[in-house]
Short mmCIF file of C-alpha atoms and ligand atoms in Angstrom, two decimals:
data_model
loop_
_atom_site.label_atom_id
_atom_site.label_comp_id
_atom_site.label_asym_id
_atom_site.label_seq_id
_atom_site.Cartn_x
_atom_site.Cartn_y
_atom_site.Cartn_z
CA UNK A 19 0.00 0.00 0.00
CA UNK A 20 1.32 3.43 -0.96
CA UNK A 21 0.07 5.20 2.18
CA UNK A 22 2.89 7.72 1.62
CA UNK A 23 0.99 8.96 -1.43
CA UNK A 24 -2.15 10.01 0.51
CA UNK A 25 -2.89 13.43 -1.03
CA UNK A 26 -4.61 14.69 2.14
CA UNK A 27 -1.55 14.20 4.29
CA UNK A 28 0.20 17.31 5.64
CA UNK A 29 3.57 17.50 7.33
CA UNK A 30 4.64 19.28 10.51
CA UNK A 31 7.57 20.52 8.41
CA UNK A 32 6.52 23.65 6.56
CA UNK A 33 6.15 23.15 2.79
CA UNK A 34 5.26 25.96 0.38
CA UNK A 35 2.65 25.23 -2.29
CA UNK A 36 5.28 25.71 -5.03
CA UNK A 37 7.71 23.25 -3.45
CA UNK A 38 8.71 20.13 -5.42
CA UNK A 39 9.06 18.25 -2.14
CA UNK A 40 5.80 17.90 -0.20
CA UNK A 41 5.40 14.96 2.20
CA UNK A 42 3.96 12.90 -0.69
CA UNK A 43 7.30 12.99 -2.56
CA UNK A 44 9.94 11.54 -0.19
CA UNK A 45 12.80 11.26 -2.68
CA UNK A 46 16.17 9.73 -1.85
CA UNK A 47 19.61 11.33 -2.12
CA UNK A 48 23.04 11.53 -0.53
CA UNK A 49 24.35 14.61 1.25
CA UNK A 50 27.30 15.91 3.20
CA UNK A 51 26.54 17.86 6.39
CA UNK A 52 28.56 20.82 7.70
CA UNK A 53 30.01 18.38 10.26
CA UNK A 54 31.47 16.35 7.37
CA UNK A 55 29.10 13.44 7.73
CA UNK A 56 27.99 11.73 4.51
CA UNK A 57 24.55 10.18 4.78
CA UNK A 58 21.61 9.01 2.77
CA UNK A 59 18.66 11.30 3.21
CA UNK A 60 15.30 12.48 2.08
CA UNK A 61 13.77 15.92 1.81
CA UNK A 62 10.53 17.61 2.86
CA UNK A 63 10.18 21.29 1.95
CA UNK A 64 13.45 23.01 2.77
CA UNK A 65 14.60 20.35 5.25
CA UNK A 66 17.10 17.60 4.48
CA UNK A 67 16.48 14.56 6.66
CA UNK A 68 19.30 12.27 7.80
CA UNK A 69 18.09 8.68 7.38
CA UNK A 70 21.13 7.06 9.00
CA UNK A 71 20.50 9.04 12.20
CA UNK A 72 16.80 8.15 12.08
CA UNK A 73 17.74 4.48 11.69
CA UNK A 74 20.22 4.61 14.60
CA UNK A 75 17.55 6.20 16.78
CA UNK A 76 15.24 3.26 16.07
CA UNK A 77 12.61 4.93 13.89
CA UNK A 78 12.66 2.16 11.26
CA UNK A 79 11.94 -0.60 13.76
CA UNK A 80 10.05 -3.48 12.15
CA UNK A 81 11.48 -2.86 8.67
CA UNK A 82 14.24 -5.34 7.82
CA UNK A 83 17.15 -2.97 7.07
CA UNK A 84 20.89 -3.64 7.45
CA UNK A 85 22.34 -1.49 10.25
CA UNK A 86 24.57 0.60 7.96
CA UNK A 87 22.30 0.76 4.90
CA UNK A 88 21.88 4.54 5.15
CA UNK A 89 25.41 5.26 6.33
CA UNK A 90 26.66 5.01 2.76
CA UNK A 91 27.93 7.39 0.11
CA UNK A 92 25.54 6.00 -2.54
CA UNK A 93 21.99 4.64 -2.63
CA UNK A 94 23.10 1.38 -4.28
CA UNK A 95 22.80 -0.90 -1.22
CA UNK A 96 19.40 0.54 -0.31
CA UNK A 97 18.20 0.17 -3.91
CA UNK A 98 19.29 -3.49 -3.92
CA UNK A 99 16.81 -4.22 -1.09
CA UNK A 100 13.97 -3.96 -3.63
CA UNK A 101 10.64 -2.27 -4.12
CA UNK A 102 8.76 -3.68 -1.07
CA UNK A 103 11.47 -2.17 1.19
CA UNK A 104 11.52 1.20 -0.61
CA UNK A 105 7.75 1.30 -0.07
CA UNK A 106 7.95 0.44 3.63
CA UNK A 107 10.57 3.15 4.19
CA UNK A 108 8.58 5.80 2.30
CA UNK A 109 5.41 4.88 4.19
CA UNK A 110 7.21 5.06 7.55
CA UNK A 111 8.72 8.46 6.72
CA UNK A 112 5.32 9.78 5.68
CA UNK A 113 3.88 8.65 9.04
CA UNK A 114 6.75 10.11 11.08
CA UNK A 115 6.48 13.53 9.50
CA UNK A 116 2.67 13.59 9.38
CA UNK A 117 1.10 16.57 11.13
CA UNK A 118 -0.91 14.17 13.30
CA UNK A 119 2.17 12.36 14.61
CA UNK A 120 4.12 13.79 17.57
CA UNK A 121 6.49 10.85 18.09
CA UNK A 122 9.51 12.53 16.52
CA UNK A 123 8.24 16.11 16.45
CA UNK A 124 8.06 16.32 20.24
CA UNK A 125 11.64 15.12 20.68
CA UNK A 126 13.81 18.22 20.18
CA UNK A 127 17.03 16.34 20.75
CA UNK A 128 16.24 13.85 17.97
CA UNK A 129 15.00 16.58 15.63
CA UNK A 130 18.31 18.39 16.01
CA UNK A 131 20.18 15.23 15.04
CA UNK A 132 18.18 14.48 11.90
CA UNK A 133 16.94 17.78 10.40
CA UNK A 134 19.15 20.13 8.39
CA UNK A 135 18.42 23.18 6.28
CA UNK A 136 18.73 22.11 2.65
CA UNK A 137 20.90 25.18 2.06
CA UNK A 138 23.42 23.96 4.66
CA UNK A 139 24.13 20.52 3.12
CA UNK A 140 26.03 19.61 -0.02
CA UNK A 141 24.27 17.20 -2.35
CA UNK A 142 26.46 14.38 -3.68
CA UNK A 143 26.05 11.89 -6.54
CA UNK A 144 23.09 9.76 -5.42
CA UNK A 145 24.18 6.50 -7.05
CA UNK A 146 27.21 4.71 -8.39
CA UNK A 147 26.32 3.80 -11.95
CA UNK A 148 28.38 0.94 -13.32
CA UNK A 149 26.69 1.40 -16.65
CA UNK A 150 24.93 4.17 -18.50
CA UNK A 151 22.68 3.66 -21.51
CA UNK A 152 21.29 6.52 -23.56
CA UNK A 153 18.10 5.97 -25.56
CA UNK A 154 16.75 8.10 -28.40
CA UNK A 155 13.07 7.77 -27.59
CA UNK A 156 11.55 11.14 -28.54
CA UNK A 157 10.03 10.95 -32.00
CA UNK A 158 9.95 14.74 -32.29
CA UNK A 159 13.67 14.95 -31.48
CA UNK A 160 14.61 12.12 -33.84
CA UNK A 161 12.45 13.68 -36.56
CA UNK A 162 13.95 17.17 -36.10
CA UNK A 163 17.54 15.92 -36.17
CA UNK A 164 16.82 13.50 -39.02
CA UNK A 165 15.22 16.30 -41.03
CA UNK A 166 18.28 18.51 -40.54
CA UNK A 167 20.66 15.87 -41.86
CA UNK A 168 18.54 13.85 -44.36
CA UNK A 169 15.35 15.81 -45.07
CA UNK A 170 11.83 15.12 -43.76
CA UNK A 171 11.14 12.11 -46.05
CA UNK A 172 13.99 10.08 -44.54
CA UNK A 173 14.08 11.70 -41.11
CA UNK A 174 13.28 8.56 -39.10
CA UNK A 175 15.46 5.50 -39.77
CA UNK A 176 13.53 2.33 -40.76
CA UNK A 177 14.11 0.75 -37.33
CA UNK A 178 12.98 3.74 -35.24
CA UNK A 179 9.29 2.85 -34.74
CA UNK A 180 10.09 -0.83 -34.17
CA UNK A 181 12.53 -0.61 -31.26
CA UNK A 182 13.78 1.92 -28.71
CA UNK A 183 17.11 2.88 -30.31
CA UNK A 184 19.96 3.35 -27.82
CA UNK A 185 23.71 3.13 -27.28
CA UNK A 186 26.01 2.38 -24.38
CA UNK A 187 27.40 5.61 -22.92
CA UNK A 188 30.10 6.17 -20.33
CA UNK A 189 29.28 6.47 -16.63
CA UNK A 190 32.64 7.78 -15.32
CA UNK A 191 31.87 11.35 -16.44
CA UNK A 192 28.36 11.57 -14.96
CA UNK A 193 28.45 14.16 -12.17
CA UNK A 194 25.96 15.72 -9.80
CA UNK A 195 24.17 19.03 -10.37
CA UNK A 196 26.25 22.09 -9.49
CA UNK A 197 29.66 20.80 -10.61
CA UNK A 198 31.13 23.23 -13.11
CA UNK A 199 32.82 21.69 -16.14
CA UNK A 200 35.08 22.75 -19.00
CA UNK A 201 34.31 23.10 -22.67
CA UNK A 202 35.78 20.00 -24.32
CA UNK A 203 38.42 19.97 -27.01
CA UNK A 204 38.56 17.52 -29.84
CA UNK A 205 38.83 16.80 -33.52
CA UNK A 206 36.26 18.23 -35.89
CA UNK A 207 35.92 19.09 -39.55
CA UNK A 208 34.44 22.53 -40.28
CA UNK A 209 32.00 22.47 -43.21
CA UNK A 210 34.25 24.52 -45.50
CA UNK A 211 37.50 22.73 -44.57
CA UNK A 212 39.24 19.93 -46.51
CA UNK A 213 40.96 18.46 -43.48
CA UNK A 214 39.99 18.11 -39.82
CA UNK A 215 41.24 20.49 -37.11
CA UNK A 216 41.83 20.18 -33.36
CA UNK A 217 40.49 22.69 -30.86
CA UNK A 218 37.77 23.67 -28.40
CA UNK A 219 34.25 22.71 -29.47
CA UNK A 220 32.34 25.61 -31.04
CA UNK A 221 28.97 23.87 -30.79
CA UNK A 222 28.51 22.95 -27.13
CA UNK A 223 24.91 21.88 -26.56
CA UNK A 224 22.70 20.54 -23.77
CA UNK A 225 20.23 17.66 -24.10
CA UNK A 226 17.06 17.80 -21.98
CA UNK A 227 16.63 14.25 -20.73
CA UNK A 228 15.33 12.26 -17.82
CA UNK A 229 16.95 9.09 -16.58
CA UNK A 230 15.70 6.10 -14.61
CA UNK A 231 17.81 4.22 -12.10
CA UNK A 232 17.52 0.45 -11.94
CA UNK A 233 17.82 -2.04 -9.14
CA UNK A 234 19.66 -5.35 -9.38
CA UNK A 235 18.27 -7.28 -12.35
CA UNK A 236 18.30 -10.96 -13.24
CA UNK A 237 21.11 -13.35 -14.09
CA UNK A 238 23.03 -12.81 -17.31
CA UNK A 239 21.00 -14.48 -20.06
CA UNK A 240 17.58 -13.85 -18.49
CA UNK A 241 15.32 -11.06 -19.65
CA UNK A 242 13.06 -8.63 -17.81
CA UNK A 243 9.65 -8.56 -19.47
CA UNK A 244 7.78 -5.39 -20.32
CA UNK A 245 5.16 -6.21 -17.65
CA UNK A 246 7.66 -6.67 -14.80
CA UNK A 247 10.01 -3.84 -15.83
CA UNK A 248 8.75 -1.27 -13.31
CA UNK A 249 9.62 -3.62 -10.43
CA UNK A 250 13.23 -3.09 -11.48
CA UNK A 251 13.10 0.71 -11.63
CA UNK A 252 13.92 2.63 -8.43
CA UNK A 253 13.24 6.17 -9.57
CA UNK A 254 13.97 9.06 -11.87
CA UNK A 255 16.33 12.01 -12.17
CA UNK A 256 16.67 14.99 -14.51
CA UNK A 257 19.63 14.46 -16.81
CA UNK A 258 21.58 16.95 -18.94
CA UNK A 259 23.53 14.94 -21.48
CA UNK A 260 25.95 17.59 -22.78
CA UNK A 261 26.95 17.16 -26.41
CA UNK A 262 29.67 18.75 -28.55
CA UNK A 263 27.86 18.80 -31.89
CA UNK A 264 30.92 19.54 -34.03
CA UNK A 265 32.98 16.72 -32.51
CA UNK A 266 29.96 14.41 -32.72
CA UNK A 267 29.25 15.19 -36.40
CA UNK A 268 32.77 14.26 -37.52
CA UNK A 269 33.35 11.19 -35.35
CA UNK A 270 30.02 9.36 -35.29
CA UNK A 271 30.24 7.27 -38.47
CA UNK A 272 30.02 4.26 -38.32
CA UNK A 273 29.97 3.36 -34.60
CA UNK A 274 27.98 6.24 -33.15
CA UNK A 275 28.55 8.75 -30.32
CA UNK A 276 31.95 8.83 -28.61
CA UNK A 277 34.03 11.84 -27.45
CA UNK A 278 31.34 14.34 -28.45
CA UNK A 279 29.21 12.88 -25.64
CA UNK A 280 31.36 11.50 -22.82
CA UNK A 281 33.07 14.60 -21.39
CA UNK A 282 30.29 15.41 -18.87
CA UNK A 283 26.64 14.70 -18.07
CA UNK A 284 24.83 16.16 -15.07
CA UNK A 285 22.26 14.42 -12.85
CA UNK A 286 19.79 16.00 -10.41
CA UNK A 287 20.58 14.93 -6.81
CA UNK A 288 17.18 13.73 -5.51
CA UNK A 289 15.93 10.44 -6.97
CA UNK A 290 12.12 10.53 -7.12
CA UNK A 291 10.58 7.06 -6.94
CA UNK A 292 8.15 5.76 -9.56
CA UNK A 293 5.76 5.28 -6.62
CA UNK A 294 5.77 9.04 -5.93
CA UNK A 295 5.05 9.70 -9.62
CA UNK A 296 2.15 7.22 -9.71
CA UNK A 297 -0.60 9.93 -9.46
CA UNK A 298 0.74 11.44 -12.67
CA UNK A 299 0.60 8.35 -14.86
CA UNK A 300 -0.89 9.06 -18.30
CA UNK A 301 -1.24 7.19 -21.59
CA UNK A 302 1.78 7.07 -23.90
CA UNK A 303 1.50 8.33 -27.48
CA UNK A 304 -0.26 5.78 -29.71
CA UNK A 305 2.26 3.51 -31.41
CA UNK A 306 1.79 2.84 -35.10
CA UNK A 307 2.87 0.29 -36.28
CA UNK A 308 2.11 -1.94 -33.29
CA UNK A 309 5.45 -3.06 -31.85
CA UNK A 310 6.44 -6.74 -31.59
CA UNK A 311 4.74 -8.55 -28.67
CA UNK A 312 7.78 -8.32 -26.34
CA UNK A 313 7.50 -4.49 -26.55
CA UNK A 314 3.73 -4.13 -26.19
CA UNK A 315 3.00 -2.13 -23.04
CA UNK A 316 -0.16 -0.66 -21.56
CA UNK A 317 1.69 0.93 -18.63
CA UNK A 318 1.69 4.38 -20.14
CA UNK A 319 4.08 7.03 -18.97
CA UNK A 320 4.21 10.04 -16.62
CA UNK A 321 3.08 13.64 -17.06
CA UNK A 322 6.19 15.60 -16.02
CA UNK A 323 6.69 19.23 -17.07
CA UNK A 324 10.25 19.99 -18.17
CA UNK A 325 11.87 23.40 -18.45
CA UNK A 326 15.29 24.61 -19.60
CA UNK A 327 16.88 27.97 -18.77
CA UNK A 328 20.12 29.69 -19.83
CA UNK A 329 21.63 32.06 -17.27
CA UNK A 330 24.55 34.12 -18.62
CA UNK A 331 27.38 34.96 -16.19
CA UNK A 332 25.94 37.44 -13.66
CA UNK A 333 22.66 37.63 -15.60
CA UNK A 334 19.05 36.48 -15.41
CA UNK A 335 17.52 33.10 -16.16
CA UNK A 336 16.05 32.88 -19.68
CA UNK A 337 13.50 30.13 -20.25
CA UNK A 338 14.25 28.60 -23.64
CA UNK A 339 12.28 25.34 -23.61
CA UNK A 340 9.12 23.89 -22.06
CA UNK A 341 8.62 20.21 -22.85
CA UNK A 342 7.04 17.20 -21.15
CA UNK A 343 8.19 13.65 -20.41
CA UNK A 344 4.82 12.31 -21.64
CA UNK A 345 5.77 13.04 -25.26
CA UNK A 346 8.25 10.14 -25.33
CA UNK A 347 7.24 7.51 -27.90
CA UNK A 348 8.85 4.63 -25.99
CA UNK A 349 8.13 4.32 -22.24
CA UNK A 350 10.53 3.18 -19.52
CA UNK A 351 9.09 -0.37 -19.45
CA UNK A 352 9.66 -0.77 -23.17
CA UNK A 353 13.19 0.60 -22.86
CA UNK A 354 14.15 -1.82 -20.09
CA UNK A 355 12.43 -4.81 -21.74
CA UNK A 356 14.26 -4.12 -24.98
CA UNK A 357 17.59 -3.58 -23.19
CA UNK A 358 17.42 -7.02 -21.55
CA UNK A 359 15.63 -9.02 -24.25
CA UNK A 360 18.94 -10.51 -25.41
CA UNK A 361 19.86 -11.52 -21.84
CA UNK A 362 21.90 -8.37 -21.08
CA UNK A 363 22.03 -7.94 -17.28
CA UNK A 364 21.63 -4.76 -15.24
CA UNK A 365 22.82 -3.71 -11.79
CA UNK A 366 21.54 -1.53 -8.96
CA UNK A 367 22.39 2.08 -9.73
CA UNK A 368 22.59 1.74 -13.51
CA UNK A 369 21.32 4.79 -15.36
CA UNK A 370 19.09 4.64 -18.44
CA UNK A 371 18.52 8.03 -20.04
CA UNK A 372 15.60 8.87 -22.29
CA UNK A 373 17.37 10.77 -25.03
CA UNK A 374 16.50 14.42 -25.70
CA UNK A 375 12.82 15.04 -24.91
CA UNK A 376 11.39 17.39 -27.53
CA UNK A 377 7.68 18.05 -27.91
CA UNK A 378 5.49 18.84 -30.92
CA UNK A 379 5.84 22.64 -30.71
CA UNK A 380 8.81 24.89 -31.48
CA UNK A 381 9.05 26.05 -27.85
CA UNK A 382 9.36 22.44 -26.68
CA UNK A 383 12.59 21.58 -28.49
CA UNK A 384 15.04 20.04 -26.03
CA UNK A 385 18.44 21.02 -27.47
CA UNK A 386 20.08 24.10 -29.01
CA UNK A 387 20.68 22.02 -32.15
CA UNK A 388 16.92 22.00 -32.67
CA UNK A 389 16.06 25.40 -31.11
CA UNK A 390 18.46 27.30 -33.42
CA UNK A 391 18.29 24.69 -36.22
CA UNK A 392 22.06 24.03 -36.19
CA UNK A 393 22.79 27.72 -35.55
CA UNK A 394 20.79 29.02 -38.54
CA UNK A 395 18.26 30.82 -36.28
CA UNK A 396 20.07 32.17 -33.19
CA UNK A 397 18.00 33.09 -30.15
CA UNK A 398 18.28 36.42 -28.30
CA UNK A 399 18.46 36.43 -24.49
CA UNK A 400 17.00 39.12 -22.22
CA UNK A 401 20.40 40.87 -22.01
CA UNK A 402 20.43 41.28 -25.80
CA UNK A 403 23.13 38.69 -26.49
CA UNK A 404 22.63 35.94 -29.06
CA UNK A 405 23.15 32.20 -28.72
CA UNK A 406 23.58 29.56 -31.39
CA UNK A 407 24.93 27.14 -28.80
CA UNK A 408 26.14 27.55 -25.17
CA UNK A 409 28.74 30.24 -24.31
CA UNK A 410 31.52 30.03 -21.73
CA UNK A 411 30.19 31.32 -18.41
CA UNK A 412 26.60 30.25 -19.15
CA UNK A 413 24.75 28.18 -16.57
CA UNK A 414 22.13 25.80 -17.97
CA UNK A 415 19.32 24.85 -15.58
CA UNK A 416 16.67 22.17 -16.07
CA UNK A 417 13.63 21.75 -13.84
CA UNK A 418 11.01 19.00 -13.74
CA UNK A 419 7.71 18.74 -11.86
CA UNK A 420 4.27 17.17 -12.05
CA UNK A 421 1.09 19.03 -11.09
CA UNK A 422 -2.44 17.77 -10.73
CA UNK A 423 -5.39 19.01 -8.66
CA UNK A 424 -3.33 21.09 -6.23
CA UNK A 425 -0.67 18.39 -5.83
CA UNK A 426 2.87 19.09 -7.00
CA UNK A 427 5.68 16.53 -6.99
CA UNK A 428 8.97 17.65 -8.51
CA UNK A 429 12.48 16.47 -9.18
CA UNK A 430 14.07 19.80 -8.30
CA UNK A 431 16.70 20.95 -10.75
CA UNK A 432 19.94 20.06 -12.46
CA UNK A 433 22.31 22.91 -13.21
CA UNK A 434 25.86 23.36 -14.37
CA UNK A 435 28.11 26.18 -15.51
CA UNK A 436 30.28 25.90 -18.59
CA UNK A 437 33.86 27.06 -18.03
CA UNK A 438 36.35 27.86 -20.83
CA UNK A 439 38.35 25.00 -22.34
CA UNK A 440 41.50 24.03 -20.44
CA UNK A 441 44.86 24.70 -22.15
CA1 LIG B 13 21.74 11.92 -25.13
#
């Protein structure tokens, strides 16, 4: 039972109506306190909650949890415990912080040990991802990019509507929101040049994506079916999959993305469970042609608003995209079923990203490549400067939230500032 999701529940911790983190959310993350303690935690409103301290103080009594499961620097061990345990922990936290419950609230000493201002803690990478897979599941994005390179008649490759196209990325360069990074250098071939050149990328782009984090899968050789896939998904994050378009364009034939993609990707720090997103489940776009039976899913997807902002150095945030997760043609169950249909195994903490999530309108395009149509139509920011791609000193922010009938559950934000290329 998802008692944690009760929409009527209120917390004794103050939560503003515009907060992404009401008591019905209860996401999981990892943070560092000012006393240099690393712990797994959750968040309600503007309070970060130390789960290892709560566990030590006995508040999870009756739930079978290893003693040190929250005294970790990643969520991996907790994720491995499986969905029934995640649910028990979320339900217990919802009860403890319910307005009607004084058990913890009345104990000032305990409250001091477990509650921190969000602004006083440093969020760390929530998971250790052994593997990272990037899908390409937005039809609008695939169509836009295909049109740019091949024209609208051949925009979608013949396989695109038959399987969720993806590739294996690199997990070592995935970092948490807030970590600045440098413009990459590499080899590229300018359109008017006869030979390639080496230098800093001139076409640094973001990709608006969301990612899901898996739990431990099955043995190598066994597949996860489309109907059981969600049992293997812990939760979701916002994901900015930075791309150097000029490096990518020159290197990608015939084996696909490589150095144009693996220099940095940023993840939002709070993992929001699929359980918390349950009230926002909606139908997926109709699939035509009908996929093969192993990919047929009636699970639908989630209605999650997505926004992208560019903030120039010392300047204001400029909203440049408003998209929605629900536009994705392939849902998370189909992605995971396809990924494992050949017997490929997965581990707790693995990250599966959606691919750029563009919508049907021009203001819902999820990359600068599409927004400026490869630089042909630059955009003007509120300070009067133009952008074809991302400039040094720019911070790119992405936010994600679901809203329905007065209830708001969000994923917070992922942000990162682009620094000049290193010598
Ligand atoms: Ca990507």
